[in-house]
Coordinates of C-alpha atoms in Angstrom, one line a residue:
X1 CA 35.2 38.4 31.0
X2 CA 35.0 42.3 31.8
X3 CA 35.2 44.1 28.3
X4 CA 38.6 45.5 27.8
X5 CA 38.4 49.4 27.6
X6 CA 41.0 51.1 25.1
X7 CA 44.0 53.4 26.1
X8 CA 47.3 53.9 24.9
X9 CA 49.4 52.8 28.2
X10 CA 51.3 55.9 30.2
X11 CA 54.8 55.0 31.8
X12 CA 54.4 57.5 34.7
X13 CA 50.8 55.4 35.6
X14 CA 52.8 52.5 35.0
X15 CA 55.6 53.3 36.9
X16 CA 53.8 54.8 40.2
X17 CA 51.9 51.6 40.0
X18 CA 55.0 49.2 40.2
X19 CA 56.8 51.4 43.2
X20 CA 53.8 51.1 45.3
X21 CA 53.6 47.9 45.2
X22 CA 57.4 47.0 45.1
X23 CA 56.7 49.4 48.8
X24 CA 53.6 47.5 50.1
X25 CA 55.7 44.4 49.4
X26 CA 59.0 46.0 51.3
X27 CA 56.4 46.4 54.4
X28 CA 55.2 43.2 54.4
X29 CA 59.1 41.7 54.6
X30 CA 59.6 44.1 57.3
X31 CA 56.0 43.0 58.8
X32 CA 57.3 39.2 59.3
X33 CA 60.3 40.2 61.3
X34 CA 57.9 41.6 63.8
X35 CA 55.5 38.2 63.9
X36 CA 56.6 36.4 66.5
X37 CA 53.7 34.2 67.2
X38 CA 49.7 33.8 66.3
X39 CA 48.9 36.8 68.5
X40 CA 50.7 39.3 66.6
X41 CA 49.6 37.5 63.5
X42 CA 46.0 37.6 64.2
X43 CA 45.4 40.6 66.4
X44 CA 49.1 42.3 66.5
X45 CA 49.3 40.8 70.0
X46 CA 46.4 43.1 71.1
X47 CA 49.1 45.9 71.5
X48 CA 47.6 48.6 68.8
X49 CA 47.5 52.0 69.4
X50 CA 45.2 54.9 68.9
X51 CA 46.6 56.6 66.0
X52 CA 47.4 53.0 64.2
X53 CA 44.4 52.1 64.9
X54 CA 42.4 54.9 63.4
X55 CA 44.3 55.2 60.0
X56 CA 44.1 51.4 59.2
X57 CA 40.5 51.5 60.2
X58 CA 39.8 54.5 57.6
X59 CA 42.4 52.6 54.8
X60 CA 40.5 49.2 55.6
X61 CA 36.7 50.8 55.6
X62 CA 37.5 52.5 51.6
X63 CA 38.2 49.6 49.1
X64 CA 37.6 50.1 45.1
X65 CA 34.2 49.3 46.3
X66 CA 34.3 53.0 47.6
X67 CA 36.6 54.8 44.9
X68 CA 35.4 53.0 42.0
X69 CA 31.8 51.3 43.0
X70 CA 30.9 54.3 44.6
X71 CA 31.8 57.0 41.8
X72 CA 29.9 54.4 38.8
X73 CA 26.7 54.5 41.3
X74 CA 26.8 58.3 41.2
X75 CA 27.5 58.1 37.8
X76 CA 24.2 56.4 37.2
X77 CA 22.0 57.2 40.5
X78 CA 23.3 60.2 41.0
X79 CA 23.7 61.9 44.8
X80 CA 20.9 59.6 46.0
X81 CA 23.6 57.3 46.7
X82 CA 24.4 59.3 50.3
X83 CA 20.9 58.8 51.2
X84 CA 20.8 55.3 51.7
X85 CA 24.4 53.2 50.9
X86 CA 26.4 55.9 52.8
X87 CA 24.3 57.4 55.9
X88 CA 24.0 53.5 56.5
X89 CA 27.2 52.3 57.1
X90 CA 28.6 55.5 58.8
X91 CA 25.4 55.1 60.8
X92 CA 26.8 51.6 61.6
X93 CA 30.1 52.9 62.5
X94 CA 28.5 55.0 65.4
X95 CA 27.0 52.8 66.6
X96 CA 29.5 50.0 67.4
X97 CA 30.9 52.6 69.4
X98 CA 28.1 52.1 71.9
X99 CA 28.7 48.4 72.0
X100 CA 32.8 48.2 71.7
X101 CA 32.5 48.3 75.8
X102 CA 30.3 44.9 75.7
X103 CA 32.0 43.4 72.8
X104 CA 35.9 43.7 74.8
X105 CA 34.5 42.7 77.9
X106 CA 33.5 39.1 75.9
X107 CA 37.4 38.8 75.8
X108 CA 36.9 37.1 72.2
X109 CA 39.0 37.9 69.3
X110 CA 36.6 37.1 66.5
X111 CA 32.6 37.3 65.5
X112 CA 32.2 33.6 65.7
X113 CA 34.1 33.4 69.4
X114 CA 31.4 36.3 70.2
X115 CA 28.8 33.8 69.3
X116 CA 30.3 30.7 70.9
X117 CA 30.6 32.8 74.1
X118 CA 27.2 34.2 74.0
X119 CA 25.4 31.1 72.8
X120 CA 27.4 28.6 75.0
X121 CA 27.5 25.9 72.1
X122 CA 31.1 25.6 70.1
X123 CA 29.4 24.9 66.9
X124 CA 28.1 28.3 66.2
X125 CA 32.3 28.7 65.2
X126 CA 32.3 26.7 62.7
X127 CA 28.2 27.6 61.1
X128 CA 29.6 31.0 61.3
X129 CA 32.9 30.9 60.2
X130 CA 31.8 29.6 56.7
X131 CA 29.5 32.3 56.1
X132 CA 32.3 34.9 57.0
X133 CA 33.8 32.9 54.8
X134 CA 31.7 33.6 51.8
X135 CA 31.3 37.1 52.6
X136 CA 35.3 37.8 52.5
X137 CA 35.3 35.7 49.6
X138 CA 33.2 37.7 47.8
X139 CA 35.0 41.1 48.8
X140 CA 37.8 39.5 47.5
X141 CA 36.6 39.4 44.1
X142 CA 35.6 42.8 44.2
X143 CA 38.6 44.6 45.4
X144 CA 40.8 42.7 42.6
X145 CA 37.6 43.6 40.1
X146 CA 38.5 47.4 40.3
X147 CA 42.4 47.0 40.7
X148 CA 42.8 44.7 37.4
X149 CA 40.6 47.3 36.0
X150 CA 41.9 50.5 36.6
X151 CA 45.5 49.4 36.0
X152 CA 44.6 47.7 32.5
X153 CA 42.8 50.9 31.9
X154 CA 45.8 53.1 32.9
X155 CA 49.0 50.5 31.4
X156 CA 47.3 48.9 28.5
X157 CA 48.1 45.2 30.0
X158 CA 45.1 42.4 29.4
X159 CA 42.9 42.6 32.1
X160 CA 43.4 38.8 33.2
X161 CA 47.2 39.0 33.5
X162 CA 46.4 42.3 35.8
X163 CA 44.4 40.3 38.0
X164 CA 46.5 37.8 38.6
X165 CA 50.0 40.2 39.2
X166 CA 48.1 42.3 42.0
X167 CA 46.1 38.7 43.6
X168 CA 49.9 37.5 44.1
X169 CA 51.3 40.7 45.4
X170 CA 48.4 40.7 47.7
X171 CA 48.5 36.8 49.1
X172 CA 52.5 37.4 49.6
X173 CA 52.3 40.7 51.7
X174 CA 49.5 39.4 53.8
X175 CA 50.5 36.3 54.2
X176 CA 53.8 37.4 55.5
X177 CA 53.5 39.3 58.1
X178 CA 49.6 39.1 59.1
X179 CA 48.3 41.9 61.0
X180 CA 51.4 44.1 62.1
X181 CA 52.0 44.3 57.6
X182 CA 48.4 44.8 57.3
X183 CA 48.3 47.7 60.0
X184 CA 51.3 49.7 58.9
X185 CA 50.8 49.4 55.1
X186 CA 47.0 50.8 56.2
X187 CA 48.4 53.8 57.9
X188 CA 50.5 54.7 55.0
X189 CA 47.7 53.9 52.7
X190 CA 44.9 55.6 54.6
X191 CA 47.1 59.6 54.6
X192 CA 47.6 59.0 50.9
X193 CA 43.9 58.3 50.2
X194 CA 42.3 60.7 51.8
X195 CA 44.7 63.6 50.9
X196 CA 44.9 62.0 47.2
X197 CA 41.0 62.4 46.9
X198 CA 41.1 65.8 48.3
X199 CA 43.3 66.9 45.7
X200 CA 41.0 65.0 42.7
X201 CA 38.4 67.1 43.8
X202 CA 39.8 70.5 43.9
X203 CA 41.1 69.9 40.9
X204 CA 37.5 69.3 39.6
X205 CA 36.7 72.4 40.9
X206 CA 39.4 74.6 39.8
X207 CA 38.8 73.1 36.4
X208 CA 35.0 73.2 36.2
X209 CA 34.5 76.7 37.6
X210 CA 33.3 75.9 41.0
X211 CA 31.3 73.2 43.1
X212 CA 28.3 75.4 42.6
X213 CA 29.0 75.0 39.0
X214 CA 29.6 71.6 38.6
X215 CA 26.0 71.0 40.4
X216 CA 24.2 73.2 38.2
X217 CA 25.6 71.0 35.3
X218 CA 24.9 67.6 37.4
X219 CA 21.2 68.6 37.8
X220 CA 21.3 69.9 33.8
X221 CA 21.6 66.5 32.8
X222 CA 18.8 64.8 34.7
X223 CA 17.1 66.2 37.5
X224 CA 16.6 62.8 39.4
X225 CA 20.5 63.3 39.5
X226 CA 20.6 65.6 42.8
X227 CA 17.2 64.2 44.3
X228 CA 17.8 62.1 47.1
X229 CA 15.5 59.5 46.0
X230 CA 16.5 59.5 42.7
X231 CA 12.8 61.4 41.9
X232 CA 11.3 58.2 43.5
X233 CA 13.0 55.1 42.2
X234 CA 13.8 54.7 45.6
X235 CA 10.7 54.1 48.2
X236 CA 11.1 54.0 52.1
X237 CA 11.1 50.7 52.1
X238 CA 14.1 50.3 50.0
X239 CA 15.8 53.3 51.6
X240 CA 15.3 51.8 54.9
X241 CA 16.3 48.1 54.0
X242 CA 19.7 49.5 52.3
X243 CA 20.4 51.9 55.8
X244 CA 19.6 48.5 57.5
X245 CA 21.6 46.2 55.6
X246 CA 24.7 48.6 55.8
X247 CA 24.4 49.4 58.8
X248 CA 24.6 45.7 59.7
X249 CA 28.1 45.1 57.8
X250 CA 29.6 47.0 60.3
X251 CA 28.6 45.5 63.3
X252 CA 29.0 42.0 61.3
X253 CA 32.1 42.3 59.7
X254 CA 34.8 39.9 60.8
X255 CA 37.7 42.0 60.6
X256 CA 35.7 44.6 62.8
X257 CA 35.9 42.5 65.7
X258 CA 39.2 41.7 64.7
X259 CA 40.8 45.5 64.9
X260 CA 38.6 45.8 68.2
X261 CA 40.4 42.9 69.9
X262 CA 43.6 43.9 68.0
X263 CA 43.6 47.3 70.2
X264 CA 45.2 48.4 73.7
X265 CA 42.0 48.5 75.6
X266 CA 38.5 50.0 75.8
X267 CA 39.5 53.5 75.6
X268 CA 41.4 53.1 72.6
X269 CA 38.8 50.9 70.8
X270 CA 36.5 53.8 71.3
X271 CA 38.8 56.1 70.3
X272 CA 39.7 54.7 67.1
X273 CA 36.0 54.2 66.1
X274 CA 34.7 57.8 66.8
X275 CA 38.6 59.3 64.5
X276 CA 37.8 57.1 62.2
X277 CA 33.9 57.8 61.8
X278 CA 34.6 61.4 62.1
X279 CA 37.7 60.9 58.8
X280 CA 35.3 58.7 56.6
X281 CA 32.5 61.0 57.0
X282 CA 34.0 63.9 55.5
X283 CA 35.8 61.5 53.0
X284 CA 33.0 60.2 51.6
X285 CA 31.3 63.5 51.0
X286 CA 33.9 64.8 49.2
X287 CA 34.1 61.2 47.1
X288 CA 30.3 61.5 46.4
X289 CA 30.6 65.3 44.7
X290 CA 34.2 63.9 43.1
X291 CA 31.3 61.3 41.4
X292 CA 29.0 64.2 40.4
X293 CA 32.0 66.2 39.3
X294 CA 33.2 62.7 37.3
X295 CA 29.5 62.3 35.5
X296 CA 29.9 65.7 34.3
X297 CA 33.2 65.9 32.8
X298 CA 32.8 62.9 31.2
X299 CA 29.6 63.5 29.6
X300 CA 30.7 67.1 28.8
X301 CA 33.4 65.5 27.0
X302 CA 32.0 63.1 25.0
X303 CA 33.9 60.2 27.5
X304 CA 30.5 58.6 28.5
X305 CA 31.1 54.8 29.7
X306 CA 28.3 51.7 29.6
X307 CA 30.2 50.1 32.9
X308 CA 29.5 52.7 35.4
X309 CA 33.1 50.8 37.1
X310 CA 35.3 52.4 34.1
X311 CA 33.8 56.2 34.8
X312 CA 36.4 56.8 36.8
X313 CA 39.6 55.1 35.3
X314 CA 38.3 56.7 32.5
X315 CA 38.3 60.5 33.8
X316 CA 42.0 59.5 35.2
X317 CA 43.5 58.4 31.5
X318 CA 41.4 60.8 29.0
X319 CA 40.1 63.6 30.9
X320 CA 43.0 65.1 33.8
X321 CA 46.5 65.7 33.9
X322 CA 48.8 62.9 34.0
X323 CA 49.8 64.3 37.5
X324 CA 46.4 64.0 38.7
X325 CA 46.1 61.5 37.1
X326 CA 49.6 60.0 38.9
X327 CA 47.5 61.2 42.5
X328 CA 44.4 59.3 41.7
X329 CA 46.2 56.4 41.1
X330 CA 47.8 56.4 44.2
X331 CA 44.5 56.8 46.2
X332 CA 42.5 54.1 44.5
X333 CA 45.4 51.7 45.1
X334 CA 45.6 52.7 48.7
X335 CA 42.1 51.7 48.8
X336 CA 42.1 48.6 47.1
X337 CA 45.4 47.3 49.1
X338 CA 44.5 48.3 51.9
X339 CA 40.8 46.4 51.8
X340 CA 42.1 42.8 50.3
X341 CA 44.9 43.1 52.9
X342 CA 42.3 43.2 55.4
X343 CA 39.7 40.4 53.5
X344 CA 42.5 38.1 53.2
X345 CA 43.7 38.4 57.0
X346 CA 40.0 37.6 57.9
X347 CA 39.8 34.4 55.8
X348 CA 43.2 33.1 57.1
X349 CA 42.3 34.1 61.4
X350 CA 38.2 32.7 60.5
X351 CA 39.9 29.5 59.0
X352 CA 42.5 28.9 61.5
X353 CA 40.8 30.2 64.7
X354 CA 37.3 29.4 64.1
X355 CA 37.0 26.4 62.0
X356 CA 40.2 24.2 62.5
X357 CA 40.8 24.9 65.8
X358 CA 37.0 24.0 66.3
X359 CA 38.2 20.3 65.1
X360 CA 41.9 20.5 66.3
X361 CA 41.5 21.9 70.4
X362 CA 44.8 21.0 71.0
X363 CA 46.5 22.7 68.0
X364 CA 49.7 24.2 68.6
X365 CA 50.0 28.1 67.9
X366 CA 52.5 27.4 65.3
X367 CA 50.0 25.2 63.6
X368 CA 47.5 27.6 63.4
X369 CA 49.7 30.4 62.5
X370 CA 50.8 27.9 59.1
X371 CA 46.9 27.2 58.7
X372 CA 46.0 30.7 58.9
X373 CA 48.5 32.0 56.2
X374 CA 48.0 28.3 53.9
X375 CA 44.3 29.2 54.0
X376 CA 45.3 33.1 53.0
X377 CA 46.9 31.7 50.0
X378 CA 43.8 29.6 48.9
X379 CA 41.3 31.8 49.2
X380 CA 43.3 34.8 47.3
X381 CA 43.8 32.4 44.6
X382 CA 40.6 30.9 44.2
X383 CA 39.4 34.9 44.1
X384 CA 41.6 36.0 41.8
X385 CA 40.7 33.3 39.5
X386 CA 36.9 34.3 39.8
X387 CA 37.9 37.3 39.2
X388 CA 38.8 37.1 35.6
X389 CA 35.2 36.6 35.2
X390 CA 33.4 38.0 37.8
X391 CA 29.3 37.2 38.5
X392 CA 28.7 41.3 38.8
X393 CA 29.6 44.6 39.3
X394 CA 31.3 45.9 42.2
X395 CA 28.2 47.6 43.7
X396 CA 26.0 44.5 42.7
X397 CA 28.4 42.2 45.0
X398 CA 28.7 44.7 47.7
X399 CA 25.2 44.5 48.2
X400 CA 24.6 40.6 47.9
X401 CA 27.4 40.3 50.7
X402 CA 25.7 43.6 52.7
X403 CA 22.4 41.4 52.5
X404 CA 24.3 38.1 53.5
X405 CA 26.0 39.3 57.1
X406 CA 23.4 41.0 57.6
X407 CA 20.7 39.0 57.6
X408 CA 22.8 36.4 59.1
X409 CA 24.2 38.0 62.0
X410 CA 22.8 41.5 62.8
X411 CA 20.0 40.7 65.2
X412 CA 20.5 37.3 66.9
X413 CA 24.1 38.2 67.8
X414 CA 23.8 41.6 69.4
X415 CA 20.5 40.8 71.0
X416 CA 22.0 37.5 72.4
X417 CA 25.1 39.5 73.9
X418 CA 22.4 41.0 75.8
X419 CA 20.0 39.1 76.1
X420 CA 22.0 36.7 79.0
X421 CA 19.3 33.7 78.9
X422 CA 18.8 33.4 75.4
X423 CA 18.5 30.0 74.4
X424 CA 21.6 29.5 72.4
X425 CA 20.0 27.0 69.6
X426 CA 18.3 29.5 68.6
X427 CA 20.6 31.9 68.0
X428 CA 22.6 29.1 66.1
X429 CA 19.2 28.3 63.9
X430 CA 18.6 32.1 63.0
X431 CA 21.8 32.7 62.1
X432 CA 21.6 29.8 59.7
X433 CA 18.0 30.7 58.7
X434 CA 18.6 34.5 58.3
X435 CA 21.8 33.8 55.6
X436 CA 19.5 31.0 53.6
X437 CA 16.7 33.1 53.4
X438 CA 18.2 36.5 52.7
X439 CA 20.4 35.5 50.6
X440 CA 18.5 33.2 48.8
X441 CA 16.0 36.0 47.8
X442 CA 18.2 38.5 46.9
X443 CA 19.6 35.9 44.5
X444 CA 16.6 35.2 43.4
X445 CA 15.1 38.4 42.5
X446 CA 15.7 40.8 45.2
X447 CA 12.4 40.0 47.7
X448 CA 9.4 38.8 48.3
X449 CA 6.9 41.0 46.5
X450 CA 7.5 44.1 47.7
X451 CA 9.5 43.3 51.0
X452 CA 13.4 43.7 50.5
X453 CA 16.1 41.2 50.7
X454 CA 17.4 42.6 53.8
X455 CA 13.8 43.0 55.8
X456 CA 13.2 38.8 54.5
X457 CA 16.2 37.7 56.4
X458 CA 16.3 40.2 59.1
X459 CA 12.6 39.0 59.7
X460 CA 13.2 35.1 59.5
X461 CA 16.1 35.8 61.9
X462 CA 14.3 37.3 64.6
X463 CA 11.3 35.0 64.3
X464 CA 13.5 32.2 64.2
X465 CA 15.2 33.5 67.7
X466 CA 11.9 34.1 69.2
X467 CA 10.0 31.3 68.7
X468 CA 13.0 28.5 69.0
X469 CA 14.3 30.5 72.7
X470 CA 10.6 30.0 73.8
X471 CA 9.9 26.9 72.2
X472 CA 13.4 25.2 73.1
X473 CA 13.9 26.7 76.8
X474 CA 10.2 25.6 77.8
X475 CA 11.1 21.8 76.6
X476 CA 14.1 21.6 77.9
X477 CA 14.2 24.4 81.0
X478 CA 17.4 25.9 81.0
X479 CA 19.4 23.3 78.3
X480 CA 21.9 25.8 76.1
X481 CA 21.1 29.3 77.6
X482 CA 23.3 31.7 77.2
X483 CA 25.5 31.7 80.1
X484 CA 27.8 35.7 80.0
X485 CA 30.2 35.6 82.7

């Protein structure tokens, strides 16, 4: 169980914690009076706007992965963190923009119905709705990770009751009113995030003399600190695998596809991509010095933390102001909600729309809609329950599920939506053989020998692709190509 970390409780943290969610909960009830079928539950009966569309993406993209993962890796890596982590998935973000065109012109409203399409075989729904599955299982457990532990850092309540108050605030929002609570409660979240952080950080610098101060001081401590390598602890190899295996979370994620389909038309897919690229990329250079501002203060002030996940609930309860304090709060719960929101939609639409219907064709829309939001229920639980006692740190399980889609999905999907004759068995067979093997290793030990995680299943993917299209498609001429219309 994650060590309990002391603090007398505050009733203004306690109190802005209990009105924002008493207000994610009021959207949600107004959410499901605007769900009139699966459509709007799914995909907010593909009627979403630019400037919806933009905001939830931003909310949805930052999780506690982002305010709390990403402030503890500075905290102990330092700025090298932008270098690889950072350039890679806002390098993934423009580049989905390319492909958004090709993706709507699929007419699919999930990854796996991308597949199915582009392989022509109705299995690759199910093979790759389960490791979706794990992946938003595992995202699950980190978004409640850093909730339950900033708020039993700020309000003094046991860590496991914490978990389990925000797990069942999340299921019943989500569940309610699908994507149309989801979307509106991200718009509200995403202007208080971003504005929230802005204001952490000039208050940083106010209080620390100036940025160029608060660098100096950064670099004081260790020099490896501002190197962006870390003075060599990362190689090119690893730099590149980490670009690579970020990268591919974006154009793997489930809930992705999900906002793409969920949107107007082409324009205002493309739209929403480049706002929200050009919105996270400032945002998360301002959230990386807020982690070298953090490191300092707290190590200046005697504050310093073994969990590099508490550095920052600790700044907020023993270092600032309890009204920046009050602000903080606000943006890391923005980010939390707004990410296990989005995690729990995915598991309910993957469930419903790409396994069960897979086995139930004839399944009525009122059906699926119940399966989706029964299936939303169990996997929130079953995460909440793993997370009283999670396997790792947030960063640690960010990267095992970076590692997972990517491996998994990154090359034999996009190369098969282009790719019109690929043999579709064996896009099915990499798929299956990229997860097992780059998972598998990075479970193991992180490689084999000095190859990465990431370049191991990336590698068996594409080999496996190559050598089954040719093998397959010569033994059986033109059995399960692709077939784009």
């Amino acid at each position: 169980m994650i060590d309990q970390i002391p603090g007398d409780a505050n009733p203004y943290y306690l109190a802005a914690f209990v009105l924002y969610l008493l207000l994610v909960l009021g959207i949600g009830l107004w959410g499901y009076t605007k769900t009139d079928d699966v459509m709007d539950f799914w995909v907010f009966g593909q009627e979403m706007g630019p400037t919806l569309a933009t905001w939830s993406l931003v909310a949805n993209f930052v999780s506690s992965v982002s305010v709390i993962g990403f402030i503890g890796a500075v905290y102990v890596e330092g700025y090298s963190f932008m270098t690889h982590t950072i350039f890679g998935l806002m390098l993934g973000v423009s580049g989905l923009y390319f492909v958004v065109g090709r993706v709507r012109e699929l007419n699919v409203l999930t990854l796996p119905d991308m597949i199915a399409k582009t392989t022509g075989y109705e299995i690759a729904r199910p093979i790759s709705g389960s490791v979706l599955l794990a992946n938003g299982w595992l995202y699950l457990i980190m978004q409640l990770v850093g909730a339950s532990l900033l708020v039993t850092t700020i309000t003094g309540v046991p860590y496991e009751y914490m978990v389990w108050v925000i797990g069942v605030v999340f299921i019943i929002y989500t569940v309610l009113g699908g994507l149309v609570s989801v979307a509106w409660t991200d718009l509200l979240q995403a202007v208080v995030m971003v504005c929230a952080v802005v204001i952490a950080l000039v208050y940083m610098i106010s209080d620390m003399g100036s940025l160029t101060a608060i660098n100096t001081e950064f670099a004081a401590l260790d020099s490896a600190m501002v190197h962006p390598t870390h003075e060599g602890t990362y190689t090119a190899l690893m730099i590149a695998a980490t670009i690579v295996a970020f990268f591919g979370t974006i154009f793997t994620e489930q809930n992705m596809l999900v906002r793409i389909a969920a949107t107007k038309d082409v324009r205002t897919a493309k739209i929403h991509l480049a706002g929200a690229g050009v919105i996270l990329s400032v945002f998360y250079s301002i959230l990386i010095l807020l982690g070298g501002a953090t490191t300092v203060a707290l190590l200046d002030s005697g504050l310093g933390v073994d969990d590099p996940d508490a550095a920052f609930p600790v700044l907020i309860t023993d270092y600032v102001s309890t009204g920046i304090g009050v602000v903080i709060i606000l943006a890391v719960m923005s980010a939390i909600l707004s990410t296990t929101d989005t995690r729990l939609h995915s598991t309910g639409i993957t469930t419903a729309r790409d396994i069960y219907s897979y086995f139930k064709p004839d399944a009525s829309e009122r059906r699926l809609m119940r399966v989706s939001r029964v299936a939303t229920v169990f996997f929130g639980v079953t995460a909440t329950a793993a997370a009283v006692n999670p396997p790792g740190t947030i960063i640690e399980l960010y990267n095992l599920r970076a590692v997972l889609l990517t491996s998994a999905f990154l090359l034999p999907v996009y190369v098969a939506i282009y790719w019109t004759d690929l043999d579709g068995r064996a896009v099915v067979t990499a798929i299956t053989g990229g997860a097992v093997l780059g998972l598998g290793t990075d479970l193991a030990g992180g490689g084999i020998g000095a190859i990465p995680s990431t370049f191991v299943g990336v590698g068996v993917a594409i080999l496996i692709l190559l050598a089954g299209h040719y093998l397959l498609s010569s033994s059986d001429k033109g059995g399960g190509a692709v077939t784009n219309n």
